[in-house]
Amino acid sequence: MRVVVPFGGRSPKTRLAPFLDADERRDFSLAMLRDVLTAIERAGGDPVVLADAPVDVEVPVTVDDRPLTDAVNDELGGDEPVAVVMADLALATPETLERLFETAGDVVAAPGLGGGTNALVVRHPDFSVDYHGASIADHRTIADDTGASFVEFDSMRLAVDIDEPSDLVEVLLHGQERSREWLAENGVRLDRGDGRVGVVRERR
Amino acid sequence: MRVVVPFGGRSPKTRLAPFLDADERRDFSLAMLRDVLTAIERAGGDPVVLADAPVDVEVPVTVDDRPLTDAVNDELGGDEPVAVVMADLALATPETLERLFETAGDVVAAPGLGGGTNALVVRHPDFSVDYHGASIADHRTIADDTGASFVEFDSMRLAVDIDEPSDLVEVLLHGQERSREWLAENGVRLDRGDGRVGVVRERR
């Protein structure tokens, strides 16, 4: 299956600014992108990166600097199934993506924390995306309106996109190799207190 | 399957204090507990509540005011499989719990955000729990040390326990009936801005 991986490479992950400076955010976002591409390939998918600026990866890259929704919609509408998997899903394993790709439905959608849509499989030519706001609810409505069946895909590994410092906990606990190692090498550590575990950074 | 549902009823959900006062937190935590019990029953499980104080529900209640780890370990060690499902999993559906109960493994564990273990199925008499800190990692180690197979269960609906105001977004978007309605009736609404959706409360 063709798997489109949108990647905002110009000023990635600004909400991680309390932990990482601009160069570090770019490095870390590339580590996550490469982990996602590897997981897609191991799950049997054919990844292509859809980026707003050129990016150095081993798979085809389409550069399109329009808003995410417009750029992704240009990839949909054909006869073949297409998946859309976000580039910051550092917890995504080949097993989870294989389960996603194999789940039946005209539209199969993995909700993200906070109402986003972190991964999609689209098998209906009339479905289109709208990533603004609580997109998971909108995608259900769009599917209903176009007569496409909508199946929710229940996965923590696809629900956690890495946007905020608290998300780094999940990368340290459950992340794939490059992302987890990048954090470890850059001094980001678990902070085990009471309740949910946090992160701290040891600057060197 | 016997399903133990630990419930801290004395001073529940203190981290929701910015949104809900003590009486409201108790009401809301009961709504979540009842949603979880209903989902377990619809999934074919036999729920029992393990509470630190008496609680008014339609299923058997064992009152045990020791720490969570000790109280749960008293329920383990027998020949029959036992599941442990937290009472604040307001997103848990019968479908997800059925998938959990049917997943093979001596120990099947659903990680929570922040390193917790939100749901477990235990089919090995020597396994014991330790809920302190990043328990998901500890539970894997304990399983390894006792020769029990350990299987991670990947589910957003079991990963999101409701502890903090930002978690209420997920209840409004994906929660089961009583929990979602309680929030709606008490003025908690989605706040749709850019990025992840938040919550606001309209006080009346």
PDB file of N, CA and C in Angstrom, chain A residues 15 96 99 111-115 132-134 136 152 154-157 159-164 167 169-170 173-174 192-197, chain B residues 15 96 99 111-115 132-134 136 152 154-157 159-164 167 169-170 173-174 192-197:
ATOM      1  N   ARG A  15       6.376  23.249  19.899  1.00  0.00           N
ATOM      2  CA  ARG A  15       5.937  23.114  21.297  1.00  0.00           C
ATOM      3  C   ARG A  15       6.934  22.340  22.165  1.00  0.00           C
ATOM      4  N   THR A  96       1.836  -2.751  14.720  1.00  0.00           N
ATOM      5  CA  THR A  96       0.653  -1.888  14.782  1.00  0.00           C
ATOM      6  C   THR A  96       0.269  -1.414  13.381  1.00  0.00           C
ATOM      7  N   ARG A  99      -1.395  -4.158  11.449  1.00  0.00           N
ATOM      8  CA  ARG A  99      -2.785  -4.289  11.896  1.00  0.00           C
ATOM      9  C   ARG A  99      -3.637  -3.170  11.279  1.00  0.00           C
ATOM     10  N   PRO A 111      -7.407   7.682  15.938  1.00  0.00           N
ATOM     11  CA  PRO A 111      -7.457   8.984  16.608  1.00  0.00           C
ATOM     12  C   PRO A 111      -6.164   9.287  17.323  1.00  0.00           C
ATOM     13  N   GLY A 112      -5.817  10.566  17.345  1.00  0.00           N
ATOM     14  CA  GLY A 112      -4.709  11.033  18.159  1.00  0.00           C
ATOM     15  C   GLY A 112      -5.215  11.666  19.431  1.00  0.00           C
ATOM     16  N   LEU A 113      -4.356  11.791  20.429  1.00  0.00           N
ATOM     17  CA  LEU A 113      -4.733  12.530  21.624  1.00  0.00           C
ATOM     18  C   LEU A 113      -5.110  13.951  21.235  1.00  0.00           C
ATOM     19  N   GLY A 114      -6.166  14.475  21.829  1.00  0.00           N
ATOM     20  CA  GLY A 114      -6.569  15.844  21.535  1.00  0.00           C
ATOM     21  C   GLY A 114      -7.390  15.992  20.276  1.00  0.00           C
ATOM     22  N   GLY A 115      -7.922  14.898  19.750  1.00  0.00           N
ATOM     23  CA  GLY A 115      -8.892  14.993  18.659  1.00  0.00           C
ATOM     24  C   GLY A 115      -8.327  14.915  17.260  1.00  0.00           C
ATOM     25  N   HIS A 132      -8.079  20.390  10.189  1.00  0.00           N
ATOM     26  CA  HIS A 132      -8.230  21.483  11.147  1.00  0.00           C
ATOM     27  C   HIS A 132      -9.017  21.038  12.376  1.00  0.00           C
ATOM     28  N   GLY A 133      -8.547  21.405  13.562  1.00  0.00           N
ATOM     29  CA  GLY A 133      -9.312  21.182  14.804  1.00  0.00           C
ATOM     30  C   GLY A 133      -9.464  19.720  15.165  1.00  0.00           C
ATOM     31  N   ALA A 134     -10.641  19.350  15.699  1.00  0.00           N
ATOM     32  CA  ALA A 134     -10.883  17.968  16.144  1.00  0.00           C
ATOM     33  C   ALA A 134     -11.189  17.120  14.925  1.00  0.00           C
ATOM     34  N   ILE A 136     -10.768  14.080  13.981  1.00  0.00           N
ATOM     35  CA  ILE A 136     -11.293  12.715  13.991  1.00  0.00           C
ATOM     36  C   ILE A 136     -12.818  12.728  13.859  1.00  0.00           C
ATOM     37  N   GLU A 152     -12.998   3.051  13.371  1.00  0.00           N
ATOM     38  CA  GLU A 152     -11.993   3.622  14.272  1.00  0.00           C
ATOM     39  C   GLU A 152     -10.946   2.566  14.589  1.00  0.00           C
ATOM     40  N   ASP A 154      -8.135   1.476  17.156  1.00  0.00           N
ATOM     41  CA  ASP A 154      -7.810   1.753  18.561  1.00  0.00           C
ATOM     42  C   ASP A 154      -6.362   1.375  18.863  1.00  0.00           C
ATOM     43  N   SER A 155      -5.478   2.367  18.946  1.00  0.00           N
ATOM     44  CA  SER A 155      -4.060   2.094  19.183  1.00  0.00           C
ATOM     45  C   SER A 155      -3.419   3.227  19.977  1.00  0.00           C
ATOM     46  N   MET A 156      -2.792   2.879  21.099  1.00  0.00           N
ATOM     47  CA  MET A 156      -1.998   3.883  21.807  1.00  0.00           C
ATOM     48  C   MET A 156      -0.783   4.289  20.973  1.00  0.00           C
ATOM     49  N   ARG A 157      -0.169   3.343  20.285  1.00  0.00           N
ATOM     50  CA  ARG A 157       1.057   3.624  19.537  1.00  0.00           C
ATOM     51  C   ARG A 157       0.825   4.591  18.375  1.00  0.00           C
ATOM     52  N   ALA A 159      -1.896   6.760  18.684  1.00  0.00           N
ATOM     53  CA  ALA A 159      -2.591   7.904  19.307  1.00  0.00           C
ATOM     54  C   ALA A 159      -1.620   8.971  19.795  1.00  0.00           C
ATOM     55  N   VAL A 160      -0.423   8.531  20.164  1.00  0.00           N
ATOM     56  CA  VAL A 160       0.536   9.465  20.764  1.00  0.00           C
ATOM     57  C   VAL A 160       1.416  10.070  19.676  1.00  0.00           C
ATOM     58  N   ASP A 161       1.069  11.264  19.216  1.00  0.00           N
ATOM     59  CA  ASP A 161       2.003  12.003  18.373  1.00  0.00           C
ATOM     60  C   ASP A 161       2.852  12.860  19.310  1.00  0.00           C
ATOM     61  N   ILE A 162       4.063  13.137  18.873  1.00  0.00           N
ATOM     62  CA  ILE A 162       5.019  13.765  19.786  1.00  0.00           C
ATOM     63  C   ILE A 162       5.041  15.263  19.541  1.00  0.00           C
ATOM     64  N   ASP A 163       4.302  15.986  20.367  1.00  0.00           N
ATOM     65  CA  ASP A 163       4.166  17.434  20.212  1.00  0.00           C
ATOM     66  C   ASP A 163       4.688  18.205  21.408  1.00  0.00           C
ATOM     67  N   GLU A 164       4.498  17.659  22.592  1.00  0.00           N
ATOM     68  CA  GLU A 164       4.743  18.419  23.817  1.00  0.00           C
ATOM     69  C   GLU A 164       5.730  17.664  24.702  1.00  0.00           C
ATOM     70  N   ASP A 167       4.931  14.328  26.080  1.00  0.00           N
ATOM     71  CA  ASP A 167       4.926  13.201  25.146  1.00  0.00           C
ATOM     72  C   ASP A 167       6.282  12.490  25.089  1.00  0.00           C
ATOM     73  N   VAL A 169       7.980  11.438  27.461  1.00  0.00           N
ATOM     74  CA  VAL A 169       7.915  10.275  28.357  1.00  0.00           C
ATOM     75  C   VAL A 169       7.605   9.016  27.564  1.00  0.00           C
ATOM     76  N   GLU A 170       6.614   9.125  26.693  1.00  0.00           N
ATOM     77  CA  GLU A 170       6.170   7.946  25.941  1.00  0.00           C
ATOM     78  C   GLU A 170       7.257   7.469  24.984  1.00  0.00           C
ATOM     79  N   LEU A 173       9.734   5.544  27.029  1.00  0.00           N
ATOM     80  CA  LEU A 173       9.192   4.266  27.499  1.00  0.00           C
ATOM     81  C   LEU A 173       8.901   3.288  26.352  1.00  0.00           C
ATOM     82  N   HIS A 174       8.384   3.813  25.230  1.00  0.00           N
ATOM     83  CA  HIS A 174       7.832   2.929  24.203  1.00  0.00           C
ATOM     84  C   HIS A 174       8.330   3.250  22.792  1.00  0.00           C
ATOM     85  N   ARG A 192      10.974   9.859  37.554  1.00  0.00           N
ATOM     86  CA  ARG A 192      10.003   8.973  38.186  1.00  0.00           C
ATOM     87  C   ARG A 192       9.591   9.533  39.539  1.00  0.00           C
ATOM     88  N   GLY A 193       8.448  10.199  39.576  1.00  0.00           N
ATOM     89  CA  GLY A 193       7.908  10.661  40.853  1.00  0.00           C
ATOM     90  C   GLY A 193       6.652   9.875  41.166  1.00  0.00           C
ATOM     91  N   ASP A 194       5.715  10.490  41.856  1.00  0.00           N
ATOM     92  CA  ASP A 194       4.414   9.846  42.043  1.00  0.00           C
ATOM     93  C   ASP A 194       3.563  10.110  40.808  1.00  0.00           C
ATOM     94  N   GLY A 195       2.543   9.290  40.607  1.00  0.00           N
ATOM     95  CA  GLY A 195       1.635   9.488  39.486  1.00  0.00           C
ATOM     96  C   GLY A 195       2.358   9.275  38.173  1.00  0.00           C
ATOM     97  N   ARG A 196       1.946  10.015  37.140  1.00  0.00           N
ATOM     98  CA  ARG A 196       2.555   9.836  35.832  1.00  0.00           C
ATOM     99  C   ARG A 196       4.019  10.232  35.867  1.00  0.00           C
ATOM    100  N   VAL A 197       4.797   9.493  35.121  1.00  0.00           N
ATOM    101  CA  VAL A 197       6.227   9.761  35.026  1.00  0.00           C
ATOM    102  C   VAL A 197       6.440  10.998  34.148  1.00  0.00           C
TER     103      VAL A 197
ATOM    104  N   ARG B  15      -6.247  15.499  40.999  1.00  0.00           N
ATOM    105  CA  ARG B  15      -5.618  16.349  39.977  1.00  0.00           C
ATOM    106  C   ARG B  15      -6.639  17.020  39.049  1.00  0.00           C
ATOM    107  N   THR B  96     -13.111  -3.205  22.922  1.00  0.00           N
ATOM    108  CA  THR B  96     -11.702  -3.191  23.328  1.00  0.00           C
ATOM    109  C   THR B  96     -11.448  -4.180  24.449  1.00  0.00           C
ATOM    110  N   ARG B  99     -11.376  -7.679  23.145  1.00  0.00           N
ATOM    111  CA  ARG B  99     -10.080  -7.937  22.504  1.00  0.00           C
ATOM    112  C   ARG B  99      -9.009  -8.184  23.566  1.00  0.00           C
ATOM    113  N   PRO B 111      -0.538  -0.578  28.496  1.00  0.00           N
ATOM    114  CA  PRO B 111       0.141   0.568  29.100  1.00  0.00           C
ATOM    115  C   PRO B 111      -0.782   1.778  29.174  1.00  0.00           C
ATOM    116  N   GLY B 112      -0.609   2.563  30.231  1.00  0.00           N
ATOM    117  CA  GLY B 112      -1.279   3.853  30.323  1.00  0.00           C
ATOM    118  C   GLY B 112      -0.307   4.959  29.952  1.00  0.00           C
ATOM    119  N   LEU B 113      -0.832   6.132  29.632  1.00  0.00           N
ATOM    120  CA  LEU B 113       0.035   7.284  29.416  1.00  0.00           C
ATOM    121  C   LEU B 113       0.834   7.537  30.683  1.00  0.00           C
ATOM    122  N   GLY B 114       2.097   7.880  30.533  1.00  0.00           N
ATOM    123  CA  GLY B 114       2.916   8.176  31.700  1.00  0.00           C
ATOM    124  C   GLY B 114       3.464   6.956  32.394  1.00  0.00           C
ATOM    125  N   GLY B 115       3.419   5.797  31.756  1.00  0.00           N
ATOM    126  CA  GLY B 115       4.111   4.638  32.294  1.00  0.00           C
ATOM    127  C   GLY B 115       3.297   3.723  33.180  1.00  0.00           C
ATOM    128  N   HIS B 132       3.792   1.009  41.672  1.00  0.00           N
ATOM    129  CA  HIS B 132       4.520   2.245  41.933  1.00  0.00           C
ATOM    130  C   HIS B 132       5.296   2.689  40.679  1.00  0.00           C
ATOM    131  N   GLY B 133       5.252   3.990  40.373  1.00  0.00           N
ATOM    132  CA  GLY B 133       6.093   4.560  39.311  1.00  0.00           C
ATOM    133  C   GLY B 133       5.742   4.043  37.925  1.00  0.00           C
ATOM    134  N   ALA B 134       6.760   3.816  37.098  1.00  0.00           N
ATOM    135  CA  ALA B 134       6.548   3.379  35.705  1.00  0.00           C
ATOM    136  C   ALA B 134       6.259   1.882  35.711  1.00  0.00           C
ATOM    137  N   ILE B 136       4.553  -0.187  33.994  1.00  0.00           N
ATOM    138  CA  ILE B 136       4.498  -1.059  32.814  1.00  0.00           C
ATOM    139  C   ILE B 136       5.858  -1.738  32.603  1.00  0.00           C
ATOM    140  N   GLU B 152       2.235  -7.011  25.304  1.00  0.00           N
ATOM    141  CA  GLU B 152       1.712  -5.649  25.402  1.00  0.00           C
ATOM    142  C   GLU B 152       0.430  -5.524  24.593  1.00  0.00           C
ATOM    143  N   ASP B 154      -2.015  -2.995  22.785  1.00  0.00           N
ATOM    144  CA  ASP B 154      -1.927  -1.643  22.231  1.00  0.00           C
ATOM    145  C   ASP B 154      -3.318  -1.050  22.053  1.00  0.00           C
ATOM    146  N   SER B 155      -3.720  -0.162  22.957  1.00  0.00           N
ATOM    147  CA  SER B 155      -5.061   0.433  22.877  1.00  0.00           C
ATOM    148  C   SER B 155      -5.046   1.853  23.421  1.00  0.00           C
ATOM    149  N   MET B 156      -5.523   2.801  22.605  1.00  0.00           N
ATOM    150  CA  MET B 156      -5.724   4.158  23.112  1.00  0.00           C
ATOM    151  C   MET B 156      -6.817   4.169  24.174  1.00  0.00           C
ATOM    152  N   ARG B 157      -7.865   3.388  23.971  1.00  0.00           N
ATOM    153  CA  ARG B 157      -9.016   3.424  24.885  1.00  0.00           C
ATOM    154  C   ARG B 157      -8.660   2.912  26.279  1.00  0.00           C
ATOM    155  N   ALA B 159      -5.319   3.189  27.241  1.00  0.00           N
ATOM    156  CA  ALA B 159      -4.140   3.979  27.622  1.00  0.00           C
ATOM    157  C   ALA B 159      -4.518   5.264  28.350  1.00  0.00           C
ATOM    158  N   VAL B 160      -5.692   5.794  28.026  1.00  0.00           N
ATOM    159  CA  VAL B 160      -6.074   7.094  28.583  1.00  0.00           C
ATOM    160  C   VAL B 160      -6.855   6.898  29.876  1.00  0.00           C
ATOM    161  N   ASP B 161      -6.185   6.968  31.010  1.00  0.00           N
ATOM    162  CA  ASP B 161      -6.900   7.045  32.278  1.00  0.00           C
ATOM    163  C   ASP B 161      -7.155   8.528  32.553  1.00  0.00           C
ATOM    164  N   ILE B 162      -8.222   8.800  33.264  1.00  0.00           N
ATOM    165  CA  ILE B 162      -8.662  10.189  33.392  1.00  0.00           C
ATOM    166  C   ILE B 162      -8.156  10.756  34.718  1.00  0.00           C
ATOM    167  N   ASP B 163      -7.049  11.477  34.643  1.00  0.00           N
ATOM    168  CA  ASP B 163      -6.401  12.014  35.834  1.00  0.00           C
ATOM    169  C   ASP B 163      -6.339  13.530  35.830  1.00  0.00           C
ATOM    170  N   GLU B 164      -6.144  14.103  34.654  1.00  0.00           N
ATOM    171  CA  GLU B 164      -5.823  15.525  34.567  1.00  0.00           C
ATOM    172  C   GLU B 164      -6.822  16.229  33.654  1.00  0.00           C
ATOM    173  N   ASP B 167      -7.126  15.331  30.081  1.00  0.00           N
ATOM    174  CA  ASP B 167      -7.728  14.037  29.751  1.00  0.00           C
ATOM    175  C   ASP B 167      -9.229  14.154  29.493  1.00  0.00           C
ATOM    176  N   VAL B 169     -10.727  16.118  27.595  1.00  0.00           N
ATOM    177  CA  VAL B 169     -10.935  16.216  26.138  1.00  0.00           C
ATOM    178  C   VAL B 169     -11.276  14.844  25.570  1.00  0.00           C
ATOM    179  N   GLU B 170     -10.516  13.845  25.996  1.00  0.00           N
ATOM    180  CA  GLU B 170     -10.714  12.505  25.426  1.00  0.00           C
ATOM    181  C   GLU B 170     -12.073  11.935  25.845  1.00  0.00           C
ATOM    182  N   LEU B 173     -14.637  13.513  23.625  1.00  0.00           N
ATOM    183  CA  LEU B 173     -14.559  13.042  22.238  1.00  0.00           C
ATOM    184  C   LEU B 173     -14.886  11.555  22.103  1.00  0.00           C
ATOM    185  N   HIS B 174     -14.446  10.730  23.074  1.00  0.00           N
ATOM    186  CA  HIS B 174     -14.485   9.280  22.888  1.00  0.00           C
ATOM    187  C   HIS B 174     -15.096   8.539  24.072  1.00  0.00           C
ATOM    188  N   ARG B 192     -12.029  24.357  20.947  1.00  0.00           N
ATOM    189  CA  ARG B 192     -11.373  24.033  19.687  1.00  0.00           C
ATOM    190  C   ARG B 192     -10.521  25.193  19.219  1.00  0.00           C
ATOM    191  N   GLY B 193      -9.219  25.109  19.476  1.00  0.00           N
ATOM    192  CA  GLY B 193      -8.305  26.127  18.971  1.00  0.00           C
ATOM    193  C   GLY B 193      -7.412  25.498  17.930  1.00  0.00           C
ATOM    194  N   ASP B 194      -6.189  25.962  17.828  1.00  0.00           N
ATOM    195  CA  ASP B 194      -5.228  25.309  16.949  1.00  0.00           C
ATOM    196  C   ASP B 194      -4.598  24.142  17.711  1.00  0.00           C
ATOM    197  N   GLY B 195      -4.041  23.214  17.011  1.00  0.00           N
ATOM    198  CA  GLY B 195      -3.363  22.082  17.643  1.00  0.00           C
ATOM    199  C   GLY B 195      -4.356  21.227  18.390  1.00  0.00           C
ATOM    200  N   ARG B 196      -3.903  20.634  19.505  1.00  0.00           N
ATOM    201  CA  ARG B 196      -4.776  19.754  20.267  1.00  0.00           C
ATOM    202  C   ARG B 196      -5.939  20.540  20.852  1.00  0.00           C
ATOM    203  N   VAL B 197      -7.084  19.886  20.872  1.00  0.00           N
ATOM    204  CA  VAL B 197      -8.284  20.493  21.429  1.00  0.00           C
ATOM    205  C   VAL B 197      -8.155  20.510  22.958  1.00  0.00           C
TER     206      VAL B 197
END
